[in-house]
Short mmCIF file of C-alpha atoms and ligand atoms in Angstrom, two decimals:
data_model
loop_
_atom_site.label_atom_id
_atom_site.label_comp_id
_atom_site.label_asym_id
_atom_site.label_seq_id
_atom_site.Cartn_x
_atom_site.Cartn_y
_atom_site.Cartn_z
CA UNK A 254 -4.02 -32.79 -8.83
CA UNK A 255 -1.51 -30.25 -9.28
CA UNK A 256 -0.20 -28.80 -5.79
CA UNK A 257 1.06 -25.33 -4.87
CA UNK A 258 4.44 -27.30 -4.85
CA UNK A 259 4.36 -28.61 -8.29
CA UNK A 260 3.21 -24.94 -9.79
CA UNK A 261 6.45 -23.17 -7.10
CA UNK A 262 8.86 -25.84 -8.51
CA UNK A 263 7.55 -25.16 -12.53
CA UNK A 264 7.33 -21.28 -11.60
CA UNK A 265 11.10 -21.42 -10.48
CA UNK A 266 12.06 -22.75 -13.73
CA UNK A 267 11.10 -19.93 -15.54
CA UNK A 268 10.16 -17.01 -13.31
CA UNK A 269 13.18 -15.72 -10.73
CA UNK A 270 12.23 -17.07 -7.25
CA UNK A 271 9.10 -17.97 -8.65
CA UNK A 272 7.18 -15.03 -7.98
CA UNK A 273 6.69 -11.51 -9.92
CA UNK A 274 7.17 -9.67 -6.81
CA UNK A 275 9.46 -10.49 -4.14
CA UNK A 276 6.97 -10.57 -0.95
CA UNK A 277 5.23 -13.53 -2.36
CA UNK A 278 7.78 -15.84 -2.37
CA UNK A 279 7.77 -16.38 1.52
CA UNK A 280 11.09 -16.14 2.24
CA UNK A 281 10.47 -14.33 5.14
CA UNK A 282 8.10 -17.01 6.47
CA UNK A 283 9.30 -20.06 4.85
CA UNK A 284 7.18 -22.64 3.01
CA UNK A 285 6.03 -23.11 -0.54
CA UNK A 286 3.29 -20.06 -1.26
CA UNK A 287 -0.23 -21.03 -1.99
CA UNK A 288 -1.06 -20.24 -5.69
CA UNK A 289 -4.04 -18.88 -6.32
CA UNK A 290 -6.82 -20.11 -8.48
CA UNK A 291 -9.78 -17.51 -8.23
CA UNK A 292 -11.02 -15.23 -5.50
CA UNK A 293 -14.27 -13.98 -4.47
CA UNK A 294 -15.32 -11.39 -1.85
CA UNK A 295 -13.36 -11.94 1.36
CA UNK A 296 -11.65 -15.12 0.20
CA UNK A 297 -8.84 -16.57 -1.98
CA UNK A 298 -8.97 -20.51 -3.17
CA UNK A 299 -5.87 -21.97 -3.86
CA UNK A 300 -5.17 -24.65 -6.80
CA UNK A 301 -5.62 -27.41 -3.81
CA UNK A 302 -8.98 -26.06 -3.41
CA UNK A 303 -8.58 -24.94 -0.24
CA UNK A 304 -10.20 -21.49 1.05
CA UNK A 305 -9.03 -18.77 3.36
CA UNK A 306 -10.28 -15.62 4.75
CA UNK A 307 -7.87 -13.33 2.51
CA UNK A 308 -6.64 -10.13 4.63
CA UNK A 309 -4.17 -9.33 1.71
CA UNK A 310 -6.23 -7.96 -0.78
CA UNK A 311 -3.75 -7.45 -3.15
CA UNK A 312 -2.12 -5.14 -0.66
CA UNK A 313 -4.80 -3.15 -0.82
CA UNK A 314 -5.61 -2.88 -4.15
CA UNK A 315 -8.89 -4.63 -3.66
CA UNK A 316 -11.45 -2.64 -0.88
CA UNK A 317 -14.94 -4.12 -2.54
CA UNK A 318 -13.71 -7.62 -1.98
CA UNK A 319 -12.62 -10.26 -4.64
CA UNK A 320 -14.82 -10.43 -8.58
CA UNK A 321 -16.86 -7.46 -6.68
CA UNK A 322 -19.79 -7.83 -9.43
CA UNK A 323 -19.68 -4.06 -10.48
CA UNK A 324 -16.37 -4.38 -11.07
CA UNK A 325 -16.74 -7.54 -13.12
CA UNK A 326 -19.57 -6.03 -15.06
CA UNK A 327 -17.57 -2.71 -15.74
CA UNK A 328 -14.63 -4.82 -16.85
CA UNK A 329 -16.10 -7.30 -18.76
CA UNK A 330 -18.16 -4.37 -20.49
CA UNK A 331 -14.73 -2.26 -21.03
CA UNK A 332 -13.00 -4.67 -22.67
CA UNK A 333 -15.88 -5.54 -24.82
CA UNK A 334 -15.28 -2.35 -26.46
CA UNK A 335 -11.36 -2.51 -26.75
CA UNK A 336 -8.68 -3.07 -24.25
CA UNK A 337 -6.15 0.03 -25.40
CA UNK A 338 -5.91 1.98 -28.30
CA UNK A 339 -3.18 4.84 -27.89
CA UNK A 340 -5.88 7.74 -27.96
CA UNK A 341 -7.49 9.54 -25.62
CA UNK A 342 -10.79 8.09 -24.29
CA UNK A 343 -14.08 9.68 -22.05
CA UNK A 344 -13.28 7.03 -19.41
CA UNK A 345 -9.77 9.04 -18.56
CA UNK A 346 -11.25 12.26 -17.51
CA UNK A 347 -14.05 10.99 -15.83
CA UNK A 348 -11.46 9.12 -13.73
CA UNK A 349 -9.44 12.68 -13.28
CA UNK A 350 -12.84 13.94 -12.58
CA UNK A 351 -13.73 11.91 -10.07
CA UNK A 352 -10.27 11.98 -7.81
CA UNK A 353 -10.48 15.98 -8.28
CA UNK A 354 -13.86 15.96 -6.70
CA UNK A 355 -12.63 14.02 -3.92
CA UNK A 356 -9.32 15.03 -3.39
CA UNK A 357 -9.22 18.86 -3.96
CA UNK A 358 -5.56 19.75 -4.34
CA UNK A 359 -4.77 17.22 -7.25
CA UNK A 360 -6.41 20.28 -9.66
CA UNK A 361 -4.54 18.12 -12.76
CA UNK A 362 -4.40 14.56 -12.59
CA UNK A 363 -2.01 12.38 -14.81
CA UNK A 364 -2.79 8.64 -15.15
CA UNK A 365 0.01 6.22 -15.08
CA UNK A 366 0.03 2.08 -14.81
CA UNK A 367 1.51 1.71 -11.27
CA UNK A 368 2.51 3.25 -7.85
CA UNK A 369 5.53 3.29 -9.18
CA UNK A 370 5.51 5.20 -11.77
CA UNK A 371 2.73 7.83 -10.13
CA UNK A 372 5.77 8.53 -7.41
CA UNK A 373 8.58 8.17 -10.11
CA UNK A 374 6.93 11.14 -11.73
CA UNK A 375 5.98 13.27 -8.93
CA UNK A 376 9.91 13.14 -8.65
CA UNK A 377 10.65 14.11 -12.12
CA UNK A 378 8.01 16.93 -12.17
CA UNK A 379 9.35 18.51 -8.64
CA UNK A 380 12.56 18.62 -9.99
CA UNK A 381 11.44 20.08 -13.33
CA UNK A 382 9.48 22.72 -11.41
CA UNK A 383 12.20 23.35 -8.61
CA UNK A 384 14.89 23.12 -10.53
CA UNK A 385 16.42 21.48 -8.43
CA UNK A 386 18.10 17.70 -7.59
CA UNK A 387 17.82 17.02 -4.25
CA UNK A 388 14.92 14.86 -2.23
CA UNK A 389 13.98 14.04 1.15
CA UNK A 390 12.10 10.80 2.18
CA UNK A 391 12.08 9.06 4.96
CA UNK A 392 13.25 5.34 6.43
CA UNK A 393 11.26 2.60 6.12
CA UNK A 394 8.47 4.21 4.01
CA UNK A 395 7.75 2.58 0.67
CA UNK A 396 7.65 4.00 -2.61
CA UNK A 397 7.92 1.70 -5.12
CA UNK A 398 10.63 0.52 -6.53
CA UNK A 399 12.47 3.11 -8.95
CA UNK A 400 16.21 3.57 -8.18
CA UNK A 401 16.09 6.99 -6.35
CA UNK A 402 13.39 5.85 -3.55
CA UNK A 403 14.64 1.97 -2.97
CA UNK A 404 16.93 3.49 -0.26
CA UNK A 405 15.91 2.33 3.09
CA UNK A 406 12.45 1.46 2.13
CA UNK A 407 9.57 -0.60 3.69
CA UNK A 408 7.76 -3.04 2.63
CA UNK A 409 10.08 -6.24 0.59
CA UNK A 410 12.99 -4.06 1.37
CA UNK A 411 12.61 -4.37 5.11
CA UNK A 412 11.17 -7.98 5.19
CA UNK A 413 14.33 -9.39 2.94
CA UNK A 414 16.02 -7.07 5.25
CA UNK A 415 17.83 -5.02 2.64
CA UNK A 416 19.49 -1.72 3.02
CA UNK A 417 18.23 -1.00 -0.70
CA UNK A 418 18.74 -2.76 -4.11
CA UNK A 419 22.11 -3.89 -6.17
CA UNK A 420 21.67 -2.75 -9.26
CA UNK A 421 21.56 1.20 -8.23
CA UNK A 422 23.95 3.33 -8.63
CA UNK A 423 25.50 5.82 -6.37
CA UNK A 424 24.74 8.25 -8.52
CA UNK A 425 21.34 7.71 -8.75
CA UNK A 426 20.95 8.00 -4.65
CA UNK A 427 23.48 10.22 -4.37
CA UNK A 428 20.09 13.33 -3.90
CA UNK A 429 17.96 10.92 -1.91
CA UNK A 430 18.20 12.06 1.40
CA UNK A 431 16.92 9.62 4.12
CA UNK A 432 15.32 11.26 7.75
CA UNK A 433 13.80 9.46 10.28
CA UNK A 434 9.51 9.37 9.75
CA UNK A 435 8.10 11.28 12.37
CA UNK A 436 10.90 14.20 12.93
CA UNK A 437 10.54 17.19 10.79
CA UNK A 438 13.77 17.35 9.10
CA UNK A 439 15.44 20.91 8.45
CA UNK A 440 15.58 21.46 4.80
CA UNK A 441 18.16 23.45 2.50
CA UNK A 442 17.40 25.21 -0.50
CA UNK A 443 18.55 22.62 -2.71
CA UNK A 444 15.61 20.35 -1.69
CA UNK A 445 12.76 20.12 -4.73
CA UNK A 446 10.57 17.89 -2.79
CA UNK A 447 10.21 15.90 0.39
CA UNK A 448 8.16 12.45 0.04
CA UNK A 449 6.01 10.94 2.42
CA UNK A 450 3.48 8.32 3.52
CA UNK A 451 1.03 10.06 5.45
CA UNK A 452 0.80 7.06 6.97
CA UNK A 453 3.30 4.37 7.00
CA UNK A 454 1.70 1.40 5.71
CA UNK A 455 4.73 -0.52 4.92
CA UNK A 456 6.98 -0.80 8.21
CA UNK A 457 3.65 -2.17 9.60
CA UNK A 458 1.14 0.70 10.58
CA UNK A 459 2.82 3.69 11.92
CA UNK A 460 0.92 7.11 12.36
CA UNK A 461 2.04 10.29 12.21
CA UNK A 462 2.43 12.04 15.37
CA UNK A 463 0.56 15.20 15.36
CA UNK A 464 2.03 17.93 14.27
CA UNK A 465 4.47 16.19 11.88
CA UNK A 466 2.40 16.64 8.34
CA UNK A 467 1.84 20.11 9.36
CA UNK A 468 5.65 20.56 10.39
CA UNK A 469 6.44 19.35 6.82
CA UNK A 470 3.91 21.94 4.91
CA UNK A 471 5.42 24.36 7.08
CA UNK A 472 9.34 23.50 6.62
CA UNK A 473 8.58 23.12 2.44
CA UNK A 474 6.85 26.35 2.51
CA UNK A 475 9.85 28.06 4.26
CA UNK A 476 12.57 26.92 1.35
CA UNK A 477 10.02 26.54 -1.64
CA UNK A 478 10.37 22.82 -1.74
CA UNK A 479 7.20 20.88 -2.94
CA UNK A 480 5.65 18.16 -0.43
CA UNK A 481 4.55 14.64 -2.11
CA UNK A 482 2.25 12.71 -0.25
CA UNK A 483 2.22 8.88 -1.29
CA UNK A 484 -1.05 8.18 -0.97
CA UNK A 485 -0.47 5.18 -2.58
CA UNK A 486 -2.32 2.85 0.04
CA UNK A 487 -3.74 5.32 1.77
CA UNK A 488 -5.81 7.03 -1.29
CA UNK A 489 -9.31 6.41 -0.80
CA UNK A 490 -8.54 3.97 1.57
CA UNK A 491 -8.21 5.70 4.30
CA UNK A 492 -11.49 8.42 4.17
CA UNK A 493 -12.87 9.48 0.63
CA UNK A 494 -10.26 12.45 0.40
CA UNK A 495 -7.16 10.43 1.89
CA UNK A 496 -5.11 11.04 4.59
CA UNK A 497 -4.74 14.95 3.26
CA UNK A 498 -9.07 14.77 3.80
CA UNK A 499 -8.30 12.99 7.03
CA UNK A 500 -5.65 15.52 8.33
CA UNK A 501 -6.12 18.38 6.84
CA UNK A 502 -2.69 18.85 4.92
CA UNK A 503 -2.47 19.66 1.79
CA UNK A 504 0.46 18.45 -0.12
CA UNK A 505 1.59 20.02 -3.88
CA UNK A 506 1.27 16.64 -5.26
CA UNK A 507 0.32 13.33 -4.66
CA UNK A 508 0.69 9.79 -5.79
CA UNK A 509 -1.98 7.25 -6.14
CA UNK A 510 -2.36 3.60 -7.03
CA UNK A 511 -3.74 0.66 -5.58
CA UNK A 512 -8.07 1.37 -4.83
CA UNK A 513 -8.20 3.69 -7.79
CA UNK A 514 -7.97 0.91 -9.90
CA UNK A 515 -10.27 -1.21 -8.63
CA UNK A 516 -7.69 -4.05 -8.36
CA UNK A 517 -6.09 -3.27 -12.75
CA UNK A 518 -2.70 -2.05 -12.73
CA UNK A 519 -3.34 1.82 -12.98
CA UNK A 520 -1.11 4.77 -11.01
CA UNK A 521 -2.15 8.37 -11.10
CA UNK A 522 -0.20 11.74 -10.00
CA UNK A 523 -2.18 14.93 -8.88
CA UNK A 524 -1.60 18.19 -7.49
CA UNK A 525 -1.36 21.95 -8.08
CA UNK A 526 -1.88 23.05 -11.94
CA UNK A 527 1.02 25.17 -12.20
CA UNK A 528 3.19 22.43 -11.03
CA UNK A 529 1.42 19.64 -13.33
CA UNK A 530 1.79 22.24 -16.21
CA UNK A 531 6.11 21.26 -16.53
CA UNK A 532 4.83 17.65 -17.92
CA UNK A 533 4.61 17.33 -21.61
CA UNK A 534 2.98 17.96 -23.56
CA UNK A 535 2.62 21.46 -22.22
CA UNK A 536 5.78 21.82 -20.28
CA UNK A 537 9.66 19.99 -21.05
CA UNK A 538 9.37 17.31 -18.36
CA UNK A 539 8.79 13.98 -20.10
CA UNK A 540 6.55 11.32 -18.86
CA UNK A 541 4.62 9.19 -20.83
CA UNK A 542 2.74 5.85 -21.53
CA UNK A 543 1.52 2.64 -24.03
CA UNK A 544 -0.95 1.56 -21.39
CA UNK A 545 -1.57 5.17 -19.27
CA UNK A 546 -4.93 5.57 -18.99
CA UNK A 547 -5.86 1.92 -20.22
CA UNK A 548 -9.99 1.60 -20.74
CA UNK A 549 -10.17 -1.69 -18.79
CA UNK A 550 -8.44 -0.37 -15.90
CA UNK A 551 -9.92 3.32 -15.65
CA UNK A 552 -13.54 1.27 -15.82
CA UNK A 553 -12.44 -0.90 -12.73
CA UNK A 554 -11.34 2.42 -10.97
CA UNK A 555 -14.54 4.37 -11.56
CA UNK A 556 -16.46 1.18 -10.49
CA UNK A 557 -14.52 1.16 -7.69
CA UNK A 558 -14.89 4.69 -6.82
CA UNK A 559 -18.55 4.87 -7.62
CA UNK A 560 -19.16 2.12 -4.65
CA UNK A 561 -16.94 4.00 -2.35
CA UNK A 562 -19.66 6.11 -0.13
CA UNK A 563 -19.22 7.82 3.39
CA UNK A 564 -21.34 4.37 4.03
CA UNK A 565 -18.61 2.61 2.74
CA UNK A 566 -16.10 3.96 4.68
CA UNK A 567 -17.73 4.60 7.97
CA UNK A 568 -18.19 0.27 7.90
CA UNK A 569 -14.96 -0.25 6.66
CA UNK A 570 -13.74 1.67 9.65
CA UNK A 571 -16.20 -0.37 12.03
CA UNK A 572 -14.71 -3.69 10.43
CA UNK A 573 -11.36 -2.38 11.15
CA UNK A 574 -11.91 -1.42 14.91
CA UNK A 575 -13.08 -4.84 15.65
CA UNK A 576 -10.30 -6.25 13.67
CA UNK A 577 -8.04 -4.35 15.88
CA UNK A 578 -9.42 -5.08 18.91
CA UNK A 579 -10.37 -8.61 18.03
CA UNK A 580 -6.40 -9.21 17.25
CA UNK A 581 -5.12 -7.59 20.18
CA UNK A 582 -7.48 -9.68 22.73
CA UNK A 583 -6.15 -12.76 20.91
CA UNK A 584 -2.45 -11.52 21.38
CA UNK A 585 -3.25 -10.44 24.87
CA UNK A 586 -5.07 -13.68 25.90
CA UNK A 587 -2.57 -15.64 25.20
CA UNK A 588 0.38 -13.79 26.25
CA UNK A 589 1.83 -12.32 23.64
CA UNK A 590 3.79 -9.23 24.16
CA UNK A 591 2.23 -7.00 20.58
CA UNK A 592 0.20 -4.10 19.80
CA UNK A 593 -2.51 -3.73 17.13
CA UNK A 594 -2.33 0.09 15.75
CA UNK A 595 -5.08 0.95 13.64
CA UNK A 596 -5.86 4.34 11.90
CA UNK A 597 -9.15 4.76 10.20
CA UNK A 598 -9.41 1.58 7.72
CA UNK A 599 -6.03 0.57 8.53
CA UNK A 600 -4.38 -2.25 10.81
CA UNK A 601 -0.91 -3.11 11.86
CA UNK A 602 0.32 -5.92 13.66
CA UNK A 603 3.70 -5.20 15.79
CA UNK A 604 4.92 -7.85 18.40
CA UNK A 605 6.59 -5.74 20.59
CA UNK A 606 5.83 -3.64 23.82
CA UNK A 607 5.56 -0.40 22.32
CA UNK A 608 3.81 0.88 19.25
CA UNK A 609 6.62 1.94 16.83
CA UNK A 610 6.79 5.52 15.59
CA UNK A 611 9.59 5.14 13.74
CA UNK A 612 11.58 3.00 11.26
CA UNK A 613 13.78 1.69 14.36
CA UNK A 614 10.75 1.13 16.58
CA UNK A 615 9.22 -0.84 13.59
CA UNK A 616 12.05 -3.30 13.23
CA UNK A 617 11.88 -4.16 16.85
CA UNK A 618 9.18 -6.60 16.22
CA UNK A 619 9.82 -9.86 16.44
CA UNK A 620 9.89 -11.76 13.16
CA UNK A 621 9.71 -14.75 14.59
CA UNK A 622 6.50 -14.34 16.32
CA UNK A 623 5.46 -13.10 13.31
CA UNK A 624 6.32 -15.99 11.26
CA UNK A 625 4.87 -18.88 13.41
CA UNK A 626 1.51 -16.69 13.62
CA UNK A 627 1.83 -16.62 9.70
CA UNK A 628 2.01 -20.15 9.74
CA UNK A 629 -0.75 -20.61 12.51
CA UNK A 630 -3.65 -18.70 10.53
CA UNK A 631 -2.60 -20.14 7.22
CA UNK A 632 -3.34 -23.15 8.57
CA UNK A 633 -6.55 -22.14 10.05
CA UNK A 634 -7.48 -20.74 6.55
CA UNK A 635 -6.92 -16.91 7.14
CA UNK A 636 -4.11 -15.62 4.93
CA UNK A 637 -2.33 -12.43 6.19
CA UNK A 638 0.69 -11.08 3.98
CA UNK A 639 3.87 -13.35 4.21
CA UNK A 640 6.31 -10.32 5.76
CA UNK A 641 6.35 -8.90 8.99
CA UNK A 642 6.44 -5.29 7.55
CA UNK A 643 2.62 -5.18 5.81
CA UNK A 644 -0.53 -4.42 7.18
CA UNK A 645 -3.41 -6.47 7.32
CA UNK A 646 -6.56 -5.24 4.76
CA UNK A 647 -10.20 -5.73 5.59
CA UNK A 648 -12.59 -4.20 3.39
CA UNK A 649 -16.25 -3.72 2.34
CA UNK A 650 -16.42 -8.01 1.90
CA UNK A 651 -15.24 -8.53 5.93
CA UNK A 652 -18.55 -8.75 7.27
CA UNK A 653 -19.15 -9.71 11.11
CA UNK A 654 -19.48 -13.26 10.21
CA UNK A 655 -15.97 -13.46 7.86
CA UNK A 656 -14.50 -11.44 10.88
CA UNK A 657 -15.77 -14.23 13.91
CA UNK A 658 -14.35 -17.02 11.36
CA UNK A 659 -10.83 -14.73 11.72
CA UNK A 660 -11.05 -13.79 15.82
CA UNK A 661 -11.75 -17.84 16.18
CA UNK A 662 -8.52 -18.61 14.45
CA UNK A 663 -6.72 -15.82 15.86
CA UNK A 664 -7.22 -16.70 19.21
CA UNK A 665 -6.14 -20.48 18.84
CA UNK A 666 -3.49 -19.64 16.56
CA UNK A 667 -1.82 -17.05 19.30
CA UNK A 668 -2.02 -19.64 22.05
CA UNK A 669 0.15 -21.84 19.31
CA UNK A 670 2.52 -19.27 19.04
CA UNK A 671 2.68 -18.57 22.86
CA UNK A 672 3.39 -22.08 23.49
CA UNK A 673 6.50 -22.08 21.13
CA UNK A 674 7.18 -18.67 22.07
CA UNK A 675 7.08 -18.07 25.52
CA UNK A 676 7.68 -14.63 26.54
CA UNK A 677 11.15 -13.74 27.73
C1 PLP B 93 2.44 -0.27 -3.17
C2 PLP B 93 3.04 1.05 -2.95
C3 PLP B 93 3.74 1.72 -3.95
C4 PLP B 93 4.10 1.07 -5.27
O1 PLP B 93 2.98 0.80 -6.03
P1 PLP B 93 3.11 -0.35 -7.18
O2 PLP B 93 1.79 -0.29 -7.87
O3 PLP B 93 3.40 -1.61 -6.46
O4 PLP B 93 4.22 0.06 -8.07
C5 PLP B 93 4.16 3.01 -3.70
N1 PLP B 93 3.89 3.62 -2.53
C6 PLP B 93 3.22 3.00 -1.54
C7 PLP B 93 2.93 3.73 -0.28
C8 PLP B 93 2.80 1.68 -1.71
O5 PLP B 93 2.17 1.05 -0.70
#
């Protein structure tokens, strides 16, 4: 048989570290990552043939579960027809449709391949429509990984443990400005757009205090710089209409990725149609695309979409809670100093006293507790992302019987932990 070892050690030889995206490698975590060899509802198989509960999800790409069989059927079906063909297609603007309905300010929507690229662009077109160069985000949010936003970012960044990337130049940071998440920053007129999680999903699960979305409308409005949400994880995740539905904020433009494309690399950027009107071809801010709008993917996305009820969300949400809870009675029981946030659909997992608000609060959790509890469910066949820094994704495939198979292993695998690392 060929082992998750053999395929690391051939992967190395021709792919850098092995992996396509940093995260996977476990370096944070250590060991040889499990390779995966298919996937269906709430669980992965690996090439060893062994199964885990998968609260990954492609980092939230997938909500319906693994091979979800509408998705399947509206894939299979897509590319029956064609996989890309560099014209415009009905499957595009039903897709633009079908966000508009749901999320009201994104009056234009532009597809795109990534997350990426959606927030890449949002950039370009608030500096085409501003005029001008500078932007705001703030530390330890995540926004892909073009060279203006890698500064101080979440996710990889903060689990390699990385002040941002070689390979940038000062120049093209030098009008990234980086504030603390959760302070309203005072802006200057030279600002074109602050950028934001609504909620941080990538320093673990931090929420915005109250006040602080509204703060930021409020502080754009005042020197006519646009606000960006990156709803990136959050879109139609967290409610139907996002975190914007869910707090009542509404940003200029916004970024999405991740659930719209039912698990097929696809980005998106919305907002206001006299800001989306600088982007060619009606306007002189270039952005453009071989694979934007790509058949396959926009089918997965609608599919995806379509499934995606009040229903849906409201037992997402249930899921969720008892995640949360479930975790945090495991932690508790066995001694473990953590906290479990959750907001709506999502969960975090801090080990720590206090539940972080902040970039510094986030990095207060203790890696190493982190680590062995990686190692701990792994072995117990759950699967939870290998970096301290990500959340944990249930979705519409975690039913009550997936989620006692993950409480079980939860609670033996913190009294493991405990054991090895007894509180101080
Ligand atoms: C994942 C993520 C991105 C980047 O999306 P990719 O599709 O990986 O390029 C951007 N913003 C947030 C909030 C993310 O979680």
């Amino acid at each position: 048989m060929t082992t998750n070892a053999d395929w690391f050690e051939r992967a190395a030889q021709v792919i850098p570290g092995g992996v396509n995206s940093p995260v996977r490698a476990f370096r944070s975590v250590g060991g040889t990552p499990y390779f995966v060899a298919r996937a269906e509802g709430p669980h992965v198989w690996d090439v060893e043939g062994r199964r885990y509960v998968d609260l990954v999800q492609s980092y939230g790409a997938v909500i319906l579960g693994h091979a979800a069989p509408e998705i399947v059927e509206a894939v299979v079906a897509a590319a029956g027809r064609g996989t890309s063909y560099g014209a415009p297609t009905a499957g595009e603007v039903l897709l633009a449709e079908a966000i508009r309905e749901r999320v009201p300010s994104c009056e234009q929507v532009r597809l795109v391949s990534s997350g990426t690229e959606a927030t890449m662009t949002a950039l370009r077109v608030a500096r085409g429509f501003t005029g001008r160069s500078r932007i705001v985000k703030f530390a330890g949010n995540y926004h892909g990984h073009s060279d203006a936003l890698l500064v101080e970012g979440g996710s990889g960044i903060a689990t390699l443990g990385l002040p941002g990337s070689a390979g940038v130049t000062d120049g093209a940071v030098a009008d990234t400005l980086v504030a603390p998440y959760n302070v309203v920053p005072t802006l200057t007129e030279d600002v074109a757009c602050v950028i934001v999680e609504p909620v941080a999903a990538n320093m673990g699960l931090v929420a915005p205090v109250p006040g602080f979305l509204e703060g930021l409308r409020a502080e754009c409005d005042r020197v006519g710089a646009l606000l960006v949400f990156d709803e990136v994880i959050t879109g139609f995740r967290l409610a139907r209409g996002g975190a914007q539905a869910r707090y009542g904020v509404r940003p200029d433009l916004t970024a999405f990725g991740k659930v719209i494309g039912g698990g097929l690399p696809i980005g998106a950027v919305g907002g206001r149609r006299d800001v989306m009107a600088v982007l060619a071809p009606l306007g002189p801010v270039y952005q453009a695309g071989t694979l934007s709008g790509n058949p396959v993917a926009t089918a997965a996305g609608l599919a995806a979409l379509a499934a995606l009820d009040a229903a849906a969300y409201e037992l997402v949400e249930a899921r969720a809670t008892r995640l949360a809870e479930g975790l945090q009675d495991a932690f508790d029981g066995a001694g473990l100093t953590a906290r479990v946030p959750r907001v709506g659909t999502l969960v975090g997992v801090h080990f720590g006293p206090e539940v972080p608000v902040d970039y510094d609060g986030a990095r207060r959790t203790d890696e190493g507790v982190y680590r062995a509890l990686f190692h701990a469910l792994l072995e117990r066949g759950v699967a939870i992302a290998p970096g301290a820094y990500e959340v944990v994704f249930c979705g519409l495939a975690h039913d009550d019987e997936v989620l006692d198979t993950v409480l079980a292993a939860s609670g033996e695998a913190a009294r493991v932990v405990a054991a090895s690392h007894p509180a101080p």
